[in-house]
Amino acid sequence: MTTTPTVPRTTGTGARPTDGGRPVVPATGRLQPLGLAQVRITGGFWAERQEVNRAATLGHIEHWLEAEGWLPNFDAVVRGDVATTRRGREFSDSEVYKLLEAMAWELGRRPDDALERRFAAIVERVAAAQAPDGYLCTRFGNPGQPARYTDLEWGHELYVQGHLLQAAVARARTGHPDDLLVEVARRSADHVCEAFGPDGIQGVCGHAEVEVALAELGRALDEPRYVRQAALFVERRGHGTLADIEWGRSYYQDDVPVREATVFRGHAVRANYLAAGAVDVAVETGDDELVAAVARQWERTQAARTYVTGGQGSHHQDEAFGEDFVLPPDRAYSETCASIGSVMVAWRLLLAQGDPRYADVVERTLFNVVATSPAHDGRAFYYANTLHQRVPGEPAAPDQVSKRAESSLRAPWFEVSCCPPNVARTFASLAGYLATVDDGGVQLHQYATSEVRATLPSGEPVALDVETGYPADGRVRVRVVEAPERWALTLRVPAWSGSGLLVVDDGPARQVPAGTVAVPDLRAGSVVTLDLDVTPRFLVPDERVDAVRGCVAVQRGPEVLCVESVDLPGGRDVADLRVDVAVPPREEDGRVVVRGLLVDPATAPWPYTPLRGGAPGWTGAARGSVPVEAPAEVPVDVRLVPYHDWAGRGPSTMRVWLPTV
Amino acid sequence: MTTTPTVPRTTGTGARPTDGGRPVVPATGRLQPLGLAQVRITGGFWAERQEVNRAATLGHIEHWLEAEGWLPNFDAVVRGDVATTRRGREFSDSEVYKLLEAMAWELGRRPDDALERRFAAIVERVAAAQAPDGYLCTRFGNPGQPARYTDLEWGHELYVQGHLLQAAVARARTGHPDDLLVEVARRSADHVCEAFGPDGIQGVCGHAEVEVALAELGRALDEPRYVRQAALFVERRGHGTLADIEWGRSYYQDDVPVREATVFRGHAVRANYLAAGAVDVAVETGDDELVAAVARQWERTQAARTYVTGGQGSHHQDEAFGEDFVLPPDRAYSETCASIGSVMVAWRLLLAQGDPRYADVVERTLFNVVATSPAHDGRAFYYANTLHQRVPGEPAAPDQVSKRAESSLRAPWFEVSCCPPNVARTFASLAGYLATVDDGGVQLHQYATSEVRATLPSGEPVALDVETGYPADGRVRVRVVEAPERWALTLRVPAWSGSGLLVVDDGPARQVPAGTVAVPDLRAGSVVTLDLDVTPRFLVPDERVDAVRGCVAVQRGPEVLCVESVDLPGGRDVADLRVDVAVPPREEDGRVVVRGLLVDPATAPWPYTPLRGGAPGWTGAARGSVPVEAPAEVPVDVRLVPYHDWAGRGPSTMRVWLPTV
């Protein structure tokens, strides 16, 4: 079922020329972002994903929102029967808004009349459901439904309105500040400020989101009231206004005030969204202490609560961070949305502070979680991203809604389907995360074949063409198309590369350490080549990550690799593989290969046996068990795949962390 | 608040002399159980726990059942306002029944007029709430409540009535077959047979329990209809009559028929209760295939899905088994009730088949999970039993209901409080699991200072006095008080001991292998001494238990030990300890001591680093991080405690699996 095209009232005032839209526009900070008209990804890994997102994923999501009734819920509000006909979870409105946001960024990236009409038709339906005072939610407050804001813990009313605001931010920044969606969002935000202002309800939403959204909408519409309300929400959290629950108030970060916390904790999506909002508020209000507090929490979270993929969250039960170093690969939750939140936080800290470590994390997370979620056809997704699949999965039917966040194969849709539209909005706006400017020049943080057409704060234009086979190839070639007299091109040298080789025009190759390297005063026509070392390497875990003691992972460039059982001979399982780390990983026909043994563990009736000598345990003669023989060992060369490609060839077992010989 | 004593109508017909009551009485099988009047625990480890259970725990539970309203719910049914006043979860009735069962066994063990009156008073209140047709549940079917059996997935109506039946079994078998409780249970069971019989609702309860209860009540009351209904429930499960849910139908074992399953799966308590019921049905109907099916599932469950403590269940989310070898110590759920279910299954298989491995598992599970749950004062409990506590817990107030199953310290009561009364009924009936008889004589399966006054199937009496300092001491001394001409005393030699030294009277010491040893034709006055080897030993895990690779555990006798941070010098954390397995554990002043190092891991900003050579990662000079020094290492001797004692000295970090040097 598709929507009937209507007159695109939402573009009635006409699009205005812009920078194409920037996802995040802080008033202050070390670096300034660029818009989707200033950075265009023109080829390679991310261009392919953007194209699939445009051509397949947006329509896929729209289809499911109609089919599952989440978009028709808005029509039901208008009809007045939503209390009896409503479908979907309490937060389903937000998926509609994330689709609108994705469409808005996509339209900012490339005009498309048909998409514009689909966008407008959805906005009309959303707008029609808004209450006269600006409140907008299909789950509460309508006749026959629970009253507004009677369940701040689980109701998600501010969360869904937050996503409405973020969609409007995308629309306003992509040339449509007078769009109907922006008008709707403005009225919703005004309502929120009224209802939850200094004299209003002294509460916060169980799921952080409205903070980052209000801050960004305030910036986009030059409305400081919204930023002040965001700041109020940030300050108000952590004082236990939400109910204590089975998992504690840390679940929704209401245990400790943001500026007093020492680490991200509780529900991983909520924690990241809150942190992103806190940084937005902090840079807007010049609150260096708050930026520093979030940065400290981020440091410990990266050091002790993040998977090698960049994924976060090891608890299925509460979709939450575990304690420090609780990072089991086979129970990794690593929700796609948590990683999108992690990218949001790292990007904001990068803009605020300029440290290339933040860009390292953005890269790691994009390649190894966000890119892992969607299937190559853009019509199925991982919600959770395990690092160890012990049993081959069963394919979901294309028309089946998955009940299981932790499905072992990508699923077309979920009963809780936050991740697909979150991926869509991220991919549509991805170019906004590649480059920045400052008074000194242009910084390239992420590498993709792309065109950068920036304007420095001085007003001087800089134009760059970037060519790279990244991540398959580590060579990045930057051609200067236009440049001022005095400026510098700053390139990130990723930590995984250790160092890079830099060549400017016909100059000598120069080894540059990981971090950043600035090349001054390049002229139009100059070419800078940065060679990064994508040699595959074994990684060893900190021994406090107990769950992967004695294992290695393999990384090549920014990509974490994995072993799939489909690549093992004779139908063997990944559990049987032991890797020989004395033989470095090598490359063969475009695949990374490791040397190892396939072992055949003897089946014992009890898996815990005395170390040596002493009692024979259950394998002893007295029990009449089968005698334990030395396991058969078969030498094997195994071809790995990038983790983001796993399960692309059907059901398999898989592991990222590989036990050693 | 205590209940007002009433005339003990429930004992109106007077107690009848019995064997003291046997928890499980199969019609057929390799071994025959003994009653609580035939085996009495008179001293030592379990006698202490039985006494605390009697003197403290029963009253503690009764207090909370009143205070939380779970017992008053029955009064509310009588008043007619239960729909509006009811408190507690949908299954709270079952905690009342488990308390009644515990009281009944306790009264079977030792008459106590005061306890008898308390028991009778509760039974009166329960009985008053029963519907005229026998249905009994405070959560459904009363005016204003949802109709009966409209939520088989989550309603627990058959589950709670099952526990009613089990309480009645205890009462009937301890000399009160005409008790009011038995009458109530009979009417409930009749109702269940009517409602769910061949022509009734073709469904099963989301939580198995009524199967084992109906089978046992049928045996106790000589009512084969109940056994047939139990068999019907067992056969009916596994055909997907319950709804698919987020965790799949395996959650309630409705994915695969019992006789086709290959392993225990899903919710660990449900899986064990179902298996226990299946064995009961199978031995009652001579269904060897079904016994063999459960035994096969049990084998794999022990080999791949059981913690070293005997605990089961590694998923917090669904309180479920994980896949094979998913046994993370720091996310162990290991619910106390699951272990009680595991004991129920192993005991039934032992009676059916006689294999001492089942008794090994009973022992392991009793000492290391069931005994771990209650505090020494019997007034606080673990619900979940983690094997690795990373952060010291915070004490719960004595009057506080814990929302958290995974509390890091024992809590007085839980919002879901299945475990405390489950421990109580197990401790009260514990003597029933120590010994059996068969045509050939008496078998001792569990060792405790005790008196065995058995009658062989031939009618000949056997009397034994057992003395032991078990588990602190491995010597078991059995004095024959009375014996027939021809018989044998069979003693279990636990697998952990490897072998034992057997001395009969003044005879020579003879080494006997793990398993069982039969000593024939002992005369009154003879003394058999079995010396078991309780030397502490390191255990190594099967390498497929990925989460504990490179670690050892320490076991001494039947007790698994652990390290607590309160035993480390200078406030160090258990995370810092590395054990030197070249030095065997030794004993010092009654404590087991291991040699190790305290390491001081350097804090790194990112926990995954290249194996060697290659890129320096985030610790490289380019990042300006602190230089990585060799961690400081301090040799240390660490005193361990039995796992069941952990947190007995207040908050601490703790681990069972210890990384090696």
Short mmCIF file of N, CA and C in Angstrom, two decimals, chain A residues 513-602:
data_model
loop_
_atom_site.label_atom_id
_atom_site.label_comp_id
_atom_site.label_asym_id
_atom_site.label_seq_id
_atom_site.Cartn_x
_atom_site.Cartn_y
_atom_site.Cartn_z
N PRO A 513 52.79 9.97 11.83
CA PRO A 513 52.21 9.11 12.88
C PRO A 513 50.69 9.20 12.92
N ALA A 514 50.11 8.21 13.54
CA ALA A 514 48.66 8.22 13.72
C ALA A 514 48.25 9.47 14.47
N GLY A 515 47.10 9.96 14.12
CA GLY A 515 46.62 11.22 14.70
C GLY A 515 46.11 12.07 13.56
N THR A 516 46.69 13.25 13.39
CA THR A 516 46.37 14.06 12.22
C THR A 516 47.66 14.61 11.63
N VAL A 517 47.61 14.88 10.33
CA VAL A 517 48.74 15.53 9.69
C VAL A 517 48.17 16.71 8.89
N ALA A 518 48.80 17.87 9.05
CA ALA A 518 48.34 19.07 8.35
C ALA A 518 49.31 19.38 7.20
N VAL A 519 48.75 19.60 6.01
CA VAL A 519 49.57 19.96 4.86
C VAL A 519 49.21 21.40 4.49
N PRO A 520 50.17 22.32 4.62
CA PRO A 520 49.82 23.74 4.46
C PRO A 520 49.85 24.21 3.00
N ASP A 521 49.00 25.17 2.74
CA ASP A 521 49.10 26.04 1.56
C ASP A 521 49.18 25.30 0.24
N LEU A 522 48.36 24.29 0.09
CA LEU A 522 48.29 23.60 -1.19
C LEU A 522 47.62 24.50 -2.21
N ARG A 523 48.06 24.34 -3.45
CA ARG A 523 47.49 25.15 -4.53
C ARG A 523 46.52 24.31 -5.35
N ALA A 524 45.68 24.97 -6.09
CA ALA A 524 44.80 24.26 -7.01
C ALA A 524 45.66 23.42 -7.95
N GLY A 525 45.26 22.19 -8.12
CA GLY A 525 46.03 21.27 -8.96
C GLY A 525 46.96 20.38 -8.17
N SER A 526 47.23 20.75 -6.95
CA SER A 526 48.08 19.90 -6.12
C SER A 526 47.36 18.59 -5.79
N VAL A 527 48.16 17.56 -5.57
CA VAL A 527 47.60 16.26 -5.19
C VAL A 527 48.34 15.76 -3.95
N VAL A 528 47.57 15.40 -2.95
CA VAL A 528 48.13 14.81 -1.72
C VAL A 528 47.71 13.35 -1.67
N THR A 529 48.67 12.47 -1.48
CA THR A 529 48.36 11.06 -1.37
C THR A 529 48.74 10.58 0.03
N LEU A 530 47.77 9.96 0.67
CA LEU A 530 48.04 9.37 2.00
C LEU A 530 47.85 7.86 1.87
N ASP A 531 48.91 7.13 2.15
CA ASP A 531 48.81 5.67 2.14
C ASP A 531 48.70 5.15 3.56
N LEU A 532 47.59 4.52 3.83
CA LEU A 532 47.37 3.92 5.16
C LEU A 532 47.66 2.43 5.10
N ASP A 533 48.07 1.91 6.22
CA ASP A 533 48.53 0.52 6.25
C ASP A 533 47.36 -0.40 6.60
N VAL A 534 46.79 -1.01 5.57
CA VAL A 534 45.64 -1.89 5.80
C VAL A 534 46.05 -3.35 5.96
N THR A 535 47.34 -3.58 6.23
CA THR A 535 47.78 -4.96 6.50
C THR A 535 46.90 -5.57 7.59
N PRO A 536 46.33 -6.74 7.35
CA PRO A 536 45.51 -7.35 8.40
C PRO A 536 46.35 -7.69 9.63
N ARG A 537 45.78 -7.48 10.79
CA ARG A 537 46.53 -7.70 12.03
C ARG A 537 45.66 -8.42 13.04
N PHE A 538 46.32 -9.22 13.87
CA PHE A 538 45.65 -9.79 15.03
C PHE A 538 45.53 -8.73 16.12
N LEU A 539 44.39 -8.68 16.75
CA LEU A 539 44.21 -7.83 17.93
C LEU A 539 44.07 -8.72 19.16
N VAL A 540 44.67 -8.30 20.25
CA VAL A 540 44.49 -9.02 21.52
C VAL A 540 43.70 -8.14 22.48
N PRO A 541 42.84 -8.76 23.27
CA PRO A 541 42.01 -7.97 24.19
C PRO A 541 42.73 -7.71 25.51
N ASP A 542 42.41 -6.60 26.12
CA ASP A 542 42.76 -6.37 27.52
C ASP A 542 42.30 -7.59 28.32
N GLU A 543 43.16 -8.07 29.22
CA GLU A 543 42.80 -9.32 29.89
C GLU A 543 41.64 -9.17 30.85
N ARG A 544 41.22 -7.95 31.10
CA ARG A 544 40.03 -7.79 31.93
C ARG A 544 38.73 -8.04 31.16
N VAL A 545 38.87 -8.10 29.83
CA VAL A 545 37.69 -8.50 29.04
C VAL A 545 37.64 -10.03 29.12
N ASP A 546 37.15 -10.51 30.25
CA ASP A 546 37.26 -11.94 30.57
C ASP A 546 36.70 -12.84 29.48
N ALA A 547 35.64 -12.41 28.85
CA ALA A 547 34.92 -13.31 27.94
C ALA A 547 35.72 -13.68 26.70
N VAL A 548 36.77 -12.94 26.37
CA VAL A 548 37.56 -13.26 25.17
C VAL A 548 39.02 -13.51 25.50
N ARG A 549 39.28 -13.89 26.75
CA ARG A 549 40.65 -14.25 27.14
C ARG A 549 41.15 -15.37 26.21
N GLY A 550 42.39 -15.24 25.80
CA GLY A 550 42.97 -16.30 24.97
C GLY A 550 42.50 -16.29 23.53
N CYS A 551 41.88 -15.21 23.11
CA CYS A 551 41.40 -15.11 21.73
C CYS A 551 42.04 -13.92 21.04
N VAL A 552 42.00 -13.96 19.71
CA VAL A 552 42.41 -12.80 18.91
C VAL A 552 41.27 -12.44 17.97
N ALA A 553 41.25 -11.19 17.59
CA ALA A 553 40.38 -10.75 16.49
C ALA A 553 41.30 -10.34 15.34
N VAL A 554 40.74 -10.21 14.17
CA VAL A 554 41.52 -9.77 13.02
C VAL A 554 40.89 -8.49 12.48
N GLN A 555 41.73 -7.48 12.30
CA GLN A 555 41.25 -6.23 11.72
C GLN A 555 42.09 -5.91 10.50
N ARG A 556 41.43 -5.42 9.48
CA ARG A 556 42.14 -4.98 8.26
C ARG A 556 41.62 -3.59 7.94
N GLY A 557 42.50 -2.61 7.98
CA GLY A 557 42.03 -1.25 7.84
C GLY A 557 41.00 -0.97 8.92
N PRO A 558 39.92 -0.30 8.56
CA PRO A 558 38.91 -0.02 9.58
C PRO A 558 37.97 -1.18 9.82
N GLU A 559 38.12 -2.23 9.05
CA GLU A 559 37.15 -3.32 9.12
C GLU A 559 37.59 -4.42 10.08
N VAL A 560 36.70 -4.77 11.00
CA VAL A 560 36.88 -5.96 11.82
C VAL A 560 36.38 -7.15 11.00
N LEU A 561 37.14 -8.22 11.02
CA LEU A 561 36.78 -9.39 10.22
C LEU A 561 36.19 -10.48 11.12
N CYS A 562 35.68 -11.51 10.47
CA CYS A 562 35.13 -12.64 11.24
C CYS A 562 35.25 -13.92 10.41
N VAL A 563 35.11 -15.03 11.09
CA VAL A 563 35.08 -16.33 10.43
C VAL A 563 33.63 -16.81 10.39
N GLU A 564 33.23 -17.30 9.24
CA GLU A 564 31.90 -17.90 9.10
C GLU A 564 32.04 -19.38 8.77
N SER A 565 31.13 -20.17 9.28
CA SER A 565 31.23 -21.62 9.05
C SER A 565 31.13 -21.96 7.57
N VAL A 566 30.46 -21.14 6.78
CA VAL A 566 30.38 -21.44 5.34
C VAL A 566 31.76 -21.42 4.70
N ASP A 567 32.74 -20.84 5.36
CA ASP A 567 34.10 -20.82 4.82
C ASP A 567 34.97 -21.94 5.38
N LEU A 568 34.40 -22.80 6.20
CA LEU A 568 35.18 -23.91 6.75
C LEU A 568 34.91 -25.17 5.93
N PRO A 569 35.92 -26.01 5.80
CA PRO A 569 35.72 -27.24 5.00
C PRO A 569 34.85 -28.25 5.74
N GLY A 570 34.17 -29.04 4.96
CA GLY A 570 33.47 -30.20 5.51
C GLY A 570 32.39 -29.89 6.50
N GLY A 571 31.75 -28.71 6.37
CA GLY A 571 30.66 -28.40 7.26
C GLY A 571 31.08 -28.22 8.70
N ARG A 572 32.35 -27.93 8.92
CA ARG A 572 32.82 -27.75 10.30
C ARG A 572 32.29 -26.46 10.90
N ASP A 573 32.27 -26.42 12.19
CA ASP A 573 31.72 -25.29 12.91
C ASP A 573 32.84 -24.35 13.34
N VAL A 574 32.51 -23.08 13.49
CA VAL A 574 33.53 -22.12 13.93
C VAL A 574 34.05 -22.46 15.33
N ALA A 575 33.27 -23.21 16.11
CA ALA A 575 33.73 -23.60 17.45
C ALA A 575 34.97 -24.48 17.38
N ASP A 576 35.17 -25.12 16.23
CA ASP A 576 36.29 -26.07 16.10
C ASP A 576 37.61 -25.39 15.73
N LEU A 577 37.58 -24.12 15.41
CA LEU A 577 38.77 -23.46 14.87
C LEU A 577 39.67 -22.91 15.97
N ARG A 578 40.95 -23.20 15.84
CA ARG A 578 41.97 -22.57 16.70
C ARG A 578 42.96 -21.89 15.77
N VAL A 579 43.24 -20.62 16.03
CA VAL A 579 44.08 -19.84 15.13
C VAL A 579 45.53 -19.86 15.61
N ASP A 580 46.43 -20.00 14.65
CA ASP A 580 47.86 -19.99 14.95
C ASP A 580 48.38 -18.57 14.77
N VAL A 581 48.62 -17.89 15.89
CA VAL A 581 49.02 -16.48 15.78
C VAL A 581 50.49 -16.33 15.41
N ALA A 582 51.21 -17.43 15.34
CA ALA A 582 52.59 -17.34 14.88
C ALA A 582 52.64 -17.05 13.38
N VAL A 583 51.57 -17.33 12.70
CA VAL A 583 51.50 -17.05 11.26
C VAL A 583 50.62 -15.81 11.05
N PRO A 584 51.20 -14.71 10.64
CA PRO A 584 50.39 -13.49 10.49
C PRO A 584 49.30 -13.70 9.45
N PRO A 585 48.19 -13.01 9.60
CA PRO A 585 47.15 -13.07 8.57
C PRO A 585 47.73 -12.58 7.24
N ARG A 586 47.32 -13.24 6.18
CA ARG A 586 47.80 -12.80 4.87
C ARG A 586 46.60 -12.57 3.95
N GLU A 587 46.89 -12.02 2.76
CA GLU A 587 45.80 -11.76 1.82
C GLU A 587 45.95 -12.61 0.58
N GLU A 588 44.85 -13.09 0.08
CA GLU A 588 44.86 -14.03 -1.04
C GLU A 588 43.57 -13.79 -1.82
N ASP A 589 43.71 -13.42 -3.07
CA ASP A 589 42.53 -13.17 -3.92
C ASP A 589 41.53 -12.24 -3.24
N GLY A 590 42.04 -11.22 -2.62
CA GLY A 590 41.14 -10.24 -2.02
C GLY A 590 40.51 -10.67 -0.72
N ARG A 591 40.91 -11.82 -0.19
CA ARG A 591 40.38 -12.25 1.10
C ARG A 591 41.52 -12.37 2.10
N VAL A 592 41.22 -12.09 3.34
CA VAL A 592 42.21 -12.29 4.40
C VAL A 592 42.15 -13.74 4.85
N VAL A 593 43.32 -14.34 5.00
CA VAL A 593 43.41 -15.76 5.34
C VAL A 593 44.22 -15.91 6.62
N VAL A 594 43.74 -16.75 7.53
CA VAL A 594 44.53 -17.08 8.71
C VAL A 594 44.80 -18.59 8.74
N ARG A 595 45.90 -18.93 9.35
CA ARG A 595 46.29 -20.32 9.53
C ARG A 595 45.73 -20.82 10.85
N GLY A 596 45.30 -22.05 10.86
CA GLY A 596 44.79 -22.57 12.12
C GLY A 596 44.66 -24.07 12.11
N LEU A 597 44.01 -24.57 13.11
CA LEU A 597 43.72 -26.00 13.25
C LEU A 597 42.22 -26.16 13.44
N LEU A 598 41.70 -27.21 12.85
CA LEU A 598 40.34 -27.61 13.20
C LEU A 598 40.45 -28.75 14.20
N VAL A 599 39.96 -28.52 15.38
CA VAL A 599 40.04 -29.54 16.41
C VAL A 599 38.67 -30.19 16.56
N ASP A 600 38.70 -31.35 17.11
CA ASP A 600 37.48 -32.14 17.23
C ASP A 600 37.31 -32.46 18.70
N PRO A 601 36.75 -31.53 19.45
CA PRO A 601 36.72 -31.71 20.90
C PRO A 601 35.97 -32.98 21.27
N ALA A 602 36.61 -33.79 22.10
CA ALA A 602 35.95 -34.99 22.59
C ALA A 602 34.74 -34.57 23.42
#
